[in-house]
């Protein structure tokens, strides 16, 4: 899962210009200033970079970084590829 967390962190900082210090396991995507359009884009980027389609509803404002990472890891383990 470390590569998933690193990818999430990299996408947030590089593509969405979220300050690195704002990203921590309990940060919600809303607290990182991702609006609904950004969430849709974020989901697509994660799918492209990780090869795992995020579960329906997981990329939401109230989702924490740790919950997102765990869900993506579970999807990868289950073979849920894009």
PDB file of N, CA and C in Angstrom:
ATOM      1  N   UNK A   1       0.807  -1.211   0.000  1.00  0.00           N
ATOM      2  CA  UNK A   1       0.000   0.000   0.000  1.00  0.00           C
ATOM      3  C   UNK A   1       0.848   1.272   0.000  1.00  0.00           C
ATOM      4  N   UNK A   2       2.134   1.217   0.361  1.00  0.00           N
ATOM      5  CA  UNK A   2       2.930   2.449   0.338  1.00  0.00           C
ATOM      6  C   UNK A   2       2.956   3.126  -1.030  1.00  0.00           C
ATOM      7  N   UNK A   3       2.976   2.337  -2.118  1.00  0.00           N
ATOM      8  CA  UNK A   3       2.975   2.951  -3.439  1.00  0.00           C
ATOM      9  C   UNK A   3       1.647   3.651  -3.721  1.00  0.00           C
ATOM     10  N   UNK A   4       0.564   3.127  -3.183  1.00  0.00           N
ATOM     11  CA  UNK A   4      -0.749   3.760  -3.364  1.00  0.00           C
ATOM     12  C   UNK A   4      -0.786   5.088  -2.624  1.00  0.00           C
ATOM     13  N   UNK A   5      -0.313   5.099  -1.391  1.00  0.00           N
ATOM     14  CA  UNK A   5      -0.282   6.334  -0.606  1.00  0.00           C
ATOM     15  C   UNK A   5       0.616   7.366  -1.288  1.00  0.00           C
ATOM     16  N   UNK A   6       1.764   6.921  -1.773  1.00  0.00           N
ATOM     17  CA  UNK A   6       2.682   7.832  -2.463  1.00  0.00           C
ATOM     18  C   UNK A   6       2.052   8.396  -3.730  1.00  0.00           C
ATOM     19  N   UNK A   7       1.322   7.566  -4.457  1.00  0.00           N
ATOM     20  CA  UNK A   7       0.657   8.034  -5.677  1.00  0.00           C
ATOM     21  C   UNK A   7      -0.429   9.048  -5.339  1.00  0.00           C
ATOM     22  N   UNK A   8      -1.234   8.764  -4.328  1.00  0.00           N
ATOM     23  CA  UNK A   8      -2.266   9.717  -3.901  1.00  0.00           C
ATOM     24  C   UNK A   8      -1.617  11.050  -3.535  1.00  0.00           C
ATOM     25  N   UNK A   9      -0.563  10.978  -2.757  1.00  0.00           N
ATOM     26  CA  UNK A   9       0.141  12.182  -2.320  1.00  0.00           C
ATOM     27  C   UNK A   9       0.681  12.952  -3.525  1.00  0.00           C
ATOM     28  N   UNK A  10       1.308  12.244  -4.448  1.00  0.00           N
ATOM     29  CA  UNK A  10       1.900  12.872  -5.632  1.00  0.00           C
ATOM     30  C   UNK A  10       0.830  13.526  -6.514  1.00  0.00           C
ATOM     31  N   UNK A  11      -0.287  12.840  -6.718  1.00  0.00           N
ATOM     32  CA  UNK A  11      -1.369  13.400  -7.535  1.00  0.00           C
ATOM     33  C   UNK A  11      -1.923  14.660  -6.878  1.00  0.00           C
ATOM     34  N   UNK A  12      -2.139  14.591  -5.569  1.00  0.00           N
ATOM     35  CA  UNK A  12      -2.685  15.761  -4.874  1.00  0.00           C
ATOM     36  C   UNK A  12      -1.744  16.960  -4.944  1.00  0.00           C
ATOM     37  N   UNK A  13      -0.453  16.720  -4.745  1.00  0.00           N
ATOM     38  CA  UNK A  13       0.490  17.844  -4.749  1.00  0.00           C
ATOM     39  C   UNK A  13       0.794  18.334  -6.159  1.00  0.00           C
ATOM     40  N   UNK A  14       1.012  17.417  -7.080  1.00  0.00           N
ATOM     41  CA  UNK A  14       1.410  17.807  -8.435  1.00  0.00           C
ATOM     42  C   UNK A  14       0.243  18.286  -9.294  1.00  0.00           C
ATOM     43  N   UNK A  15      -0.852  17.550  -9.286  1.00  0.00           N
ATOM     44  CA  UNK A  15      -1.963  17.864 -10.177  1.00  0.00           C
ATOM     45  C   UNK A  15      -2.975  18.840  -9.584  1.00  0.00           C
ATOM     46  N   UNK A  16      -3.111  18.831  -8.260  1.00  0.00           N
ATOM     47  CA  UNK A  16      -4.116  19.686  -7.633  1.00  0.00           C
ATOM     48  C   UNK A  16      -3.516  20.764  -6.737  1.00  0.00           C
ATOM     49  N   UNK A  17      -2.190  20.822  -6.699  1.00  0.00           N
ATOM     50  CA  UNK A  17      -1.458  21.844  -5.958  1.00  0.00           C
ATOM     51  C   UNK A  17      -1.859  21.943  -4.483  1.00  0.00           C
ATOM     52  N   UNK A  18      -2.139  20.772  -3.892  1.00  0.00           N
ATOM     53  CA  UNK A  18      -2.440  20.708  -2.469  1.00  0.00           C
ATOM     54  C   UNK A  18      -1.103  20.766  -1.735  1.00  0.00           C
ATOM     55  N   UNK A  19      -0.978  21.626  -0.725  1.00  0.00           N
ATOM     56  CA  UNK A  19       0.274  21.672   0.037  1.00  0.00           C
ATOM     57  C   UNK A  19       0.551  20.318   0.704  1.00  0.00           C
ATOM     58  N   UNK A  20       1.774  19.853   0.574  1.00  0.00           N
ATOM     59  CA  UNK A  20       2.140  18.535   1.104  1.00  0.00           C
ATOM     60  C   UNK A  20       1.832  18.412   2.594  1.00  0.00           C
ATOM     61  N   UNK A  21       2.032  19.482   3.343  1.00  0.00           N
ATOM     62  CA  UNK A  21       1.800  19.416   4.787  1.00  0.00           C
ATOM     63  C   UNK A  21       0.319  19.268   5.148  1.00  0.00           C
ATOM     64  N   UNK A  22      -0.579  19.519   4.202  1.00  0.00           N
ATOM     65  CA  UNK A  22      -2.017  19.377   4.460  1.00  0.00           C
ATOM     66  C   UNK A  22      -2.480  17.929   4.301  1.00  0.00           C
ATOM     67  N   UNK A  23      -1.662  17.117   3.650  1.00  0.00           N
ATOM     68  CA  UNK A  23      -2.045  15.737   3.359  1.00  0.00           C
ATOM     69  C   UNK A  23      -1.585  14.823   4.492  1.00  0.00           C
ATOM     70  N   UNK A  24      -2.560  14.247   5.170  1.00  0.00           N
ATOM     71  CA  UNK A  24      -2.283  13.288   6.245  1.00  0.00           C
ATOM     72  C   UNK A  24      -3.400  12.249   6.235  1.00  0.00           C
ATOM     73  N   UNK A  25      -3.222  11.122   6.899  1.00  0.00           N
ATOM     74  CA  UNK A  25      -4.192  10.026   6.800  1.00  0.00           C
ATOM     75  C   UNK A  25      -5.644  10.409   7.107  1.00  0.00           C
ATOM     76  N   UNK A  26      -5.868  11.304   8.054  1.00  0.00           N
ATOM     77  CA  UNK A  26      -7.242  11.644   8.429  1.00  0.00           C
ATOM     78  C   UNK A  26      -7.807  12.865   7.692  1.00  0.00           C
ATOM     79  N   UNK A  27      -7.038  13.431   6.776  1.00  0.00           N
ATOM     80  CA  UNK A  27      -7.528  14.571   5.987  1.00  0.00           C
ATOM     81  C   UNK A  27      -8.613  14.084   5.037  1.00  0.00           C
ATOM     82  N   UNK A  28      -9.728  14.806   5.001  1.00  0.00           N
ATOM     83  CA  UNK A  28     -10.772  14.471   4.036  1.00  0.00           C
ATOM     84  C   UNK A  28     -10.449  15.156   2.715  1.00  0.00           C
ATOM     85  N   UNK A  29     -11.005  14.629   1.657  1.00  0.00           N
ATOM     86  CA  UNK A  29     -10.763  15.235   0.348  1.00  0.00           C
ATOM     87  C   UNK A  29     -11.344  16.645   0.300  1.00  0.00           C
ATOM     88  N   UNK A  30     -12.424  16.871   1.026  1.00  0.00           N
ATOM     89  CA  UNK A  30     -12.990  18.219   1.101  1.00  0.00           C
ATOM     90  C   UNK A  30     -12.027  19.173   1.810  1.00  0.00           C
ATOM     91  N   UNK A  31     -11.385  18.706   2.878  1.00  0.00           N
ATOM     92  CA  UNK A  31     -10.449  19.569   3.610  1.00  0.00           C
ATOM     93  C   UNK A  31      -9.230  19.915   2.760  1.00  0.00           C
ATOM     94  N   UNK A  32      -9.008  19.140   1.710  1.00  0.00           N
ATOM     95  CA  UNK A  32      -7.913  19.407   0.786  1.00  0.00           C
ATOM     96  C   UNK A  32      -8.374  20.271  -0.389  1.00  0.00           C
ATOM     97  N   UNK A  33      -9.568  20.820  -0.263  1.00  0.00           N
ATOM     98  CA  UNK A  33     -10.163  21.748  -1.237  1.00  0.00           C
ATOM     99  C   UNK A  33     -10.461  21.131  -2.595  1.00  0.00           C
ATOM    100  N   UNK A  34     -10.855  19.861  -2.599  1.00  0.00           N
ATOM    101  CA  UNK A  34     -11.279  19.239  -3.849  1.00  0.00           C
ATOM    102  C   UNK A  34     -12.789  19.366  -3.975  1.00  0.00           C
ATOM    103  N   UNK A  35     -13.230  20.081  -5.003  1.00  0.00           N
ATOM    104  CA  UNK A  35     -14.666  20.206  -5.257  1.00  0.00           C
ATOM    105  C   UNK A  35     -15.129  19.010  -6.099  1.00  0.00           C
ATOM    106  N   UNK A  36     -16.390  18.976  -6.468  1.00  0.00           N
ATOM    107  CA  UNK A  36     -16.927  17.809  -7.158  1.00  0.00           C
ATOM    108  C   UNK A  36     -16.254  17.568  -8.512  1.00  0.00           C
ATOM    109  N   UNK A  37     -15.922  18.610  -9.233  1.00  0.00           N
ATOM    110  CA  UNK A  37     -15.230  18.439 -10.512  1.00  0.00           C
ATOM    111  C   UNK A  37     -13.821  17.885 -10.283  1.00  0.00           C
ATOM    112  N   UNK A  38     -13.127  18.412  -9.287  1.00  0.00           N
ATOM    113  CA  UNK A  38     -11.786  17.935  -8.963  1.00  0.00           C
ATOM    114  C   UNK A  38     -11.832  16.475  -8.505  1.00  0.00           C
ATOM    115  N   UNK A  39     -12.869  16.096  -7.770  1.00  0.00           N
ATOM    116  CA  UNK A  39     -12.999  14.712  -7.319  1.00  0.00           C
ATOM    117  C   UNK A  39     -13.137  13.758  -8.504  1.00  0.00           C
ATOM    118  N   UNK A  40     -13.912  14.162  -9.500  1.00  0.00           N
ATOM    119  CA  UNK A  40     -14.079  13.329 -10.693  1.00  0.00           C
ATOM    120  C   UNK A  40     -12.748  13.180 -11.423  1.00  0.00           C
ATOM    121  N   UNK A  41     -12.031  14.271 -11.569  1.00  0.00           N
ATOM    122  CA  UNK A  41     -10.728  14.237 -12.230  1.00  0.00           C
ATOM    123  C   UNK A  41      -9.732  13.396 -11.416  1.00  0.00           C
ATOM    124  N   UNK A  42      -9.744  13.581 -10.110  1.00  0.00           N
ATOM    125  CA  UNK A  42      -8.868  12.831  -9.205  1.00  0.00           C
ATOM    126  C   UNK A  42      -9.107  11.336  -9.361  1.00  0.00           C
ATOM    127  N   UNK A  43     -10.352  10.927  -9.415  1.00  0.00           N
ATOM    128  CA  UNK A  43     -10.706   9.521  -9.572  1.00  0.00           C
ATOM    129  C   UNK A  43     -10.143   8.965 -10.874  1.00  0.00           C
ATOM    130  N   UNK A  44     -10.283   9.701 -11.946  1.00  0.00           N
ATOM    131  CA  UNK A  44      -9.775   9.249 -13.245  1.00  0.00           C
ATOM    132  C   UNK A  44      -8.251   9.149 -13.259  1.00  0.00           C
ATOM    133  N   UNK A  45      -7.590  10.121 -12.657  1.00  0.00           N
ATOM    134  CA  UNK A  45      -6.127  10.092 -12.599  1.00  0.00           C
ATOM    135  C   UNK A  45      -5.642   8.898 -11.790  1.00  0.00           C
ATOM    136  N   UNK A  46      -6.283   8.641 -10.652  1.00  0.00           N
ATOM    137  CA  UNK A  46      -5.899   7.489  -9.830  1.00  0.00           C
ATOM    138  C   UNK A  46      -6.095   6.182 -10.599  1.00  0.00           C
ATOM    139  N   UNK A  47      -7.194   6.077 -11.309  1.00  0.00           N
ATOM    140  CA  UNK A  47      -7.456   4.875 -12.094  1.00  0.00           C
ATOM    141  C   UNK A  47      -6.374   4.691 -13.153  1.00  0.00           C
ATOM    142  N   UNK A  48      -6.009   5.758 -13.805  1.00  0.00           N
ATOM    143  CA  UNK A  48      -4.979   5.691 -14.844  1.00  0.00           C
ATOM    144  C   UNK A  48      -3.613   5.308 -14.268  1.00  0.00           C
ATOM    145  N   UNK A  49      -3.246   5.921 -13.170  1.00  0.00           N
ATOM    146  CA  UNK A  49      -1.899   5.707 -12.612  1.00  0.00           C
ATOM    147  C   UNK A  49      -1.750   4.405 -11.837  1.00  0.00           C
ATOM    148  N   UNK A  50      -2.833   3.962 -11.204  1.00  0.00           N
ATOM    149  CA  UNK A  50      -2.751   2.754 -10.381  1.00  0.00           C
ATOM    150  C   UNK A  50      -3.306   1.515 -11.074  1.00  0.00           C
ATOM    151  N   UNK A  51      -4.068   1.722 -12.140  1.00  0.00           N
ATOM    152  CA  UNK A  51      -4.669   0.588 -12.818  1.00  0.00           C
ATOM    153  C   UNK A  51      -5.804  -0.048 -12.046  1.00  0.00           C
ATOM    154  N   UNK A  52      -6.363   0.699 -11.111  1.00  0.00           N
ATOM    155  CA  UNK A  52      -7.470   0.224 -10.283  1.00  0.00           C
ATOM    156  C   UNK A  52      -8.586   1.257 -10.324  1.00  0.00           C
ATOM    157  N   UNK A  53      -9.774   0.806 -10.671  1.00  0.00           N
ATOM    158  CA  UNK A  53     -10.914   1.713 -10.685  1.00  0.00           C
ATOM    159  C   UNK A  53     -11.404   1.884  -9.249  1.00  0.00           C
ATOM    160  N   UNK A  54     -11.437   3.143  -8.757  1.00  0.00           N
ATOM    161  CA  UNK A  54     -11.941   3.355  -7.393  1.00  0.00           C
ATOM    162  C   UNK A  54     -13.381   2.857  -7.249  1.00  0.00           C
ATOM    163  N   UNK A  55     -13.696   2.289  -6.110  1.00  0.00           N
ATOM    164  CA  UNK A  55     -15.055   1.812  -5.840  1.00  0.00           C
ATOM    165  C   UNK A  55     -16.038   2.974  -5.963  1.00  0.00           C
ATOM    166  N   UNK A  56     -17.236   2.659  -6.380  1.00  0.00           N
ATOM    167  CA  UNK A  56     -18.274   3.673  -6.540  1.00  0.00           C
ATOM    168  C   UNK A  56     -18.477   4.395  -5.212  1.00  0.00           C
ATOM    169  N   UNK A  57     -18.413   5.708  -5.252  1.00  0.00           N
ATOM    170  CA  UNK A  57     -18.664   6.525  -4.075  1.00  0.00           C
ATOM    171  C   UNK A  57     -17.486   6.724  -3.144  1.00  0.00           C
ATOM    172  N   UNK A  58     -16.353   6.079  -3.416  1.00  0.00           N
ATOM    173  CA  UNK A  58     -15.223   6.200  -2.488  1.00  0.00           C
ATOM    174  C   UNK A  58     -14.509   7.538  -2.653  1.00  0.00           C
ATOM    175  N   UNK A  59     -14.480   8.081  -3.843  1.00  0.00           N
ATOM    176  CA  UNK A  59     -13.824   9.369  -4.052  1.00  0.00           C
ATOM    177  C   UNK A  59     -14.890  10.446  -3.818  1.00  0.00           C
ATOM    178  N   UNK A  60     -15.076  10.764  -2.532  1.00  0.00           N
ATOM    179  CA  UNK A  60     -16.110  11.700  -2.107  1.00  0.00           C
ATOM    180  C   UNK A  60     -15.514  12.703  -1.126  1.00  0.00           C
ATOM    181  N   UNK A  61     -16.209  13.799  -0.933  1.00  0.00           N
ATOM    182  CA  UNK A  61     -15.707  14.872  -0.066  1.00  0.00           C
ATOM    183  C   UNK A  61     -15.373  14.396   1.340  1.00  0.00           C
ATOM    184  N   UNK A  62     -16.154  13.463   1.871  1.00  0.00           N
ATOM    185  CA  UNK A  62     -15.959  13.034   3.261  1.00  0.00           C
ATOM    186  C   UNK A  62     -14.963  11.883   3.409  1.00  0.00           C
ATOM    187  N   UNK A  63     -14.454  11.381   2.308  1.00  0.00           N
ATOM    188  CA  UNK A  63     -13.495  10.281   2.354  1.00  0.00           C
ATOM    189  C   UNK A  63     -12.142  10.786   2.844  1.00  0.00           C
ATOM    190  N   UNK A  64     -11.539  10.029   3.754  1.00  0.00           N
ATOM    191  CA  UNK A  64     -10.203  10.391   4.227  1.00  0.00           C
ATOM    192  C   UNK A  64      -9.151   9.776   3.298  1.00  0.00           C
ATOM    193  N   UNK A  65      -7.961  10.316   3.363  1.00  0.00           N
ATOM    194  CA  UNK A  65      -6.851   9.797   2.566  1.00  0.00           C
ATOM    195  C   UNK A  65      -6.597   8.328   2.918  1.00  0.00           C
ATOM    196  N   UNK A  66      -6.624   7.982   4.193  1.00  0.00           N
ATOM    197  CA  UNK A  66      -6.370   6.590   4.586  1.00  0.00           C
ATOM    198  C   UNK A  66      -7.469   5.650   4.093  1.00  0.00           C
ATOM    199  N   UNK A  67      -8.717   6.087   4.134  1.00  0.00           N
ATOM    200  CA  UNK A  67      -9.822   5.243   3.651  1.00  0.00           C
ATOM    201  C   UNK A  67      -9.717   5.045   2.141  1.00  0.00           C
ATOM    202  N   UNK A  68      -9.361   6.096   1.428  1.00  0.00           N
ATOM    203  CA  UNK A  68      -9.186   5.995  -0.015  1.00  0.00           C
ATOM    204  C   UNK A  68      -8.070   5.010  -0.346  1.00  0.00           C
ATOM    205  N   UNK A  69      -6.938   5.136   0.331  1.00  0.00           N
ATOM    206  CA  UNK A  69      -5.805   4.244   0.084  1.00  0.00           C
ATOM    207  C   UNK A  69      -6.192   2.791   0.370  1.00  0.00           C
ATOM    208  N   UNK A  70      -6.883   2.554   1.465  1.00  0.00           N
ATOM    209  CA  UNK A  70      -7.295   1.191   1.823  1.00  0.00           C
ATOM    210  C   UNK A  70      -8.250   0.619   0.785  1.00  0.00           C
ATOM    211  N   UNK A  71      -9.166   1.433   0.297  1.00  0.00           N
ATOM    212  CA  UNK A  71     -10.122   0.974  -0.711  1.00  0.00           C
ATOM    213  C   UNK A  71      -9.414   0.640  -2.020  1.00  0.00           C
ATOM    214  N   UNK A  72      -8.475   1.480  -2.422  1.00  0.00           N
ATOM    215  CA  UNK A  72      -7.729   1.213  -3.653  1.00  0.00           C
ATOM    216  C   UNK A  72      -6.869  -0.047  -3.505  1.00  0.00           C
ATOM    217  N   UNK A  73      -6.276  -0.246  -2.338  1.00  0.00           N
ATOM    218  CA  UNK A  73      -5.482  -1.454  -2.092  1.00  0.00           C
ATOM    219  C   UNK A  73      -6.368  -2.691  -2.162  1.00  0.00           C
ATOM    220  N   UNK A  74      -7.555  -2.618  -1.581  1.00  0.00           N
ATOM    221  CA  UNK A  74      -8.478  -3.740  -1.626  1.00  0.00           C
ATOM    222  C   UNK A  74      -8.915  -4.035  -3.056  1.00  0.00           C
ATOM    223  N   UNK A  75      -9.135  -2.978  -3.828  1.00  0.00           N
ATOM    224  CA  UNK A  75      -9.495  -3.158  -5.236  1.00  0.00           C
ATOM    225  C   UNK A  75      -8.377  -3.792  -6.024  1.00  0.00           C
ATOM    226  N   UNK A  76      -7.169  -3.396  -5.738  1.00  0.00           N
ATOM    227  CA  UNK A  76      -6.000  -3.977  -6.423  1.00  0.00           C
ATOM    228  C   UNK A  76      -5.869  -5.457  -6.041  1.00  0.00           C
ATOM    229  N   UNK A  77      -6.028  -5.751  -4.754  1.00  0.00           N
ATOM    230  CA  UNK A  77      -5.910  -7.138  -4.286  1.00  0.00           C
ATOM    231  C   UNK A  77      -6.993  -8.037  -4.887  1.00  0.00           C
ATOM    232  N   UNK A  78      -8.171  -7.448  -5.109  1.00  0.00           N
ATOM    233  CA  UNK A  78      -9.292  -8.213  -5.670  1.00  0.00           C
ATOM    234  C   UNK A  78      -9.194  -8.341  -7.187  1.00  0.00           C
ATOM    235  N   UNK A  79      -8.216  -7.637  -7.768  1.00  0.00           N
ATOM    236  CA  UNK A  79      -8.044  -7.725  -9.210  1.00  0.00           C
ATOM    237  C   UNK A  79      -8.970  -6.810  -9.975  1.00  0.00           C
ATOM    238  N   UNK A  80      -9.444  -5.755  -9.336  1.00  0.00           N
ATOM    239  CA  UNK A  80     -10.353  -4.798  -9.962  1.00  0.00           C
ATOM    240  C   UNK A  80      -9.550  -3.802 -10.789  1.00  0.00           C
ATOM    241  N   UNK A  81      -9.133  -4.236 -11.954  1.00  0.00           N
ATOM    242  CA  UNK A  81      -8.313  -3.372 -12.804  1.00  0.00           C
ATOM    243  C   UNK A  81      -9.163  -2.528 -13.713  1.00  0.00           C
ATOM    244  N   UNK A  82      -8.533  -1.445 -14.178  1.00  0.00           N
ATOM    245  CA  UNK A  82      -9.242  -0.495 -15.048  1.00  0.00           C
ATOM    246  C   UNK A  82      -9.442  -1.069 -16.426  1.00  0.00           C
TER     247      UNK A  82
END
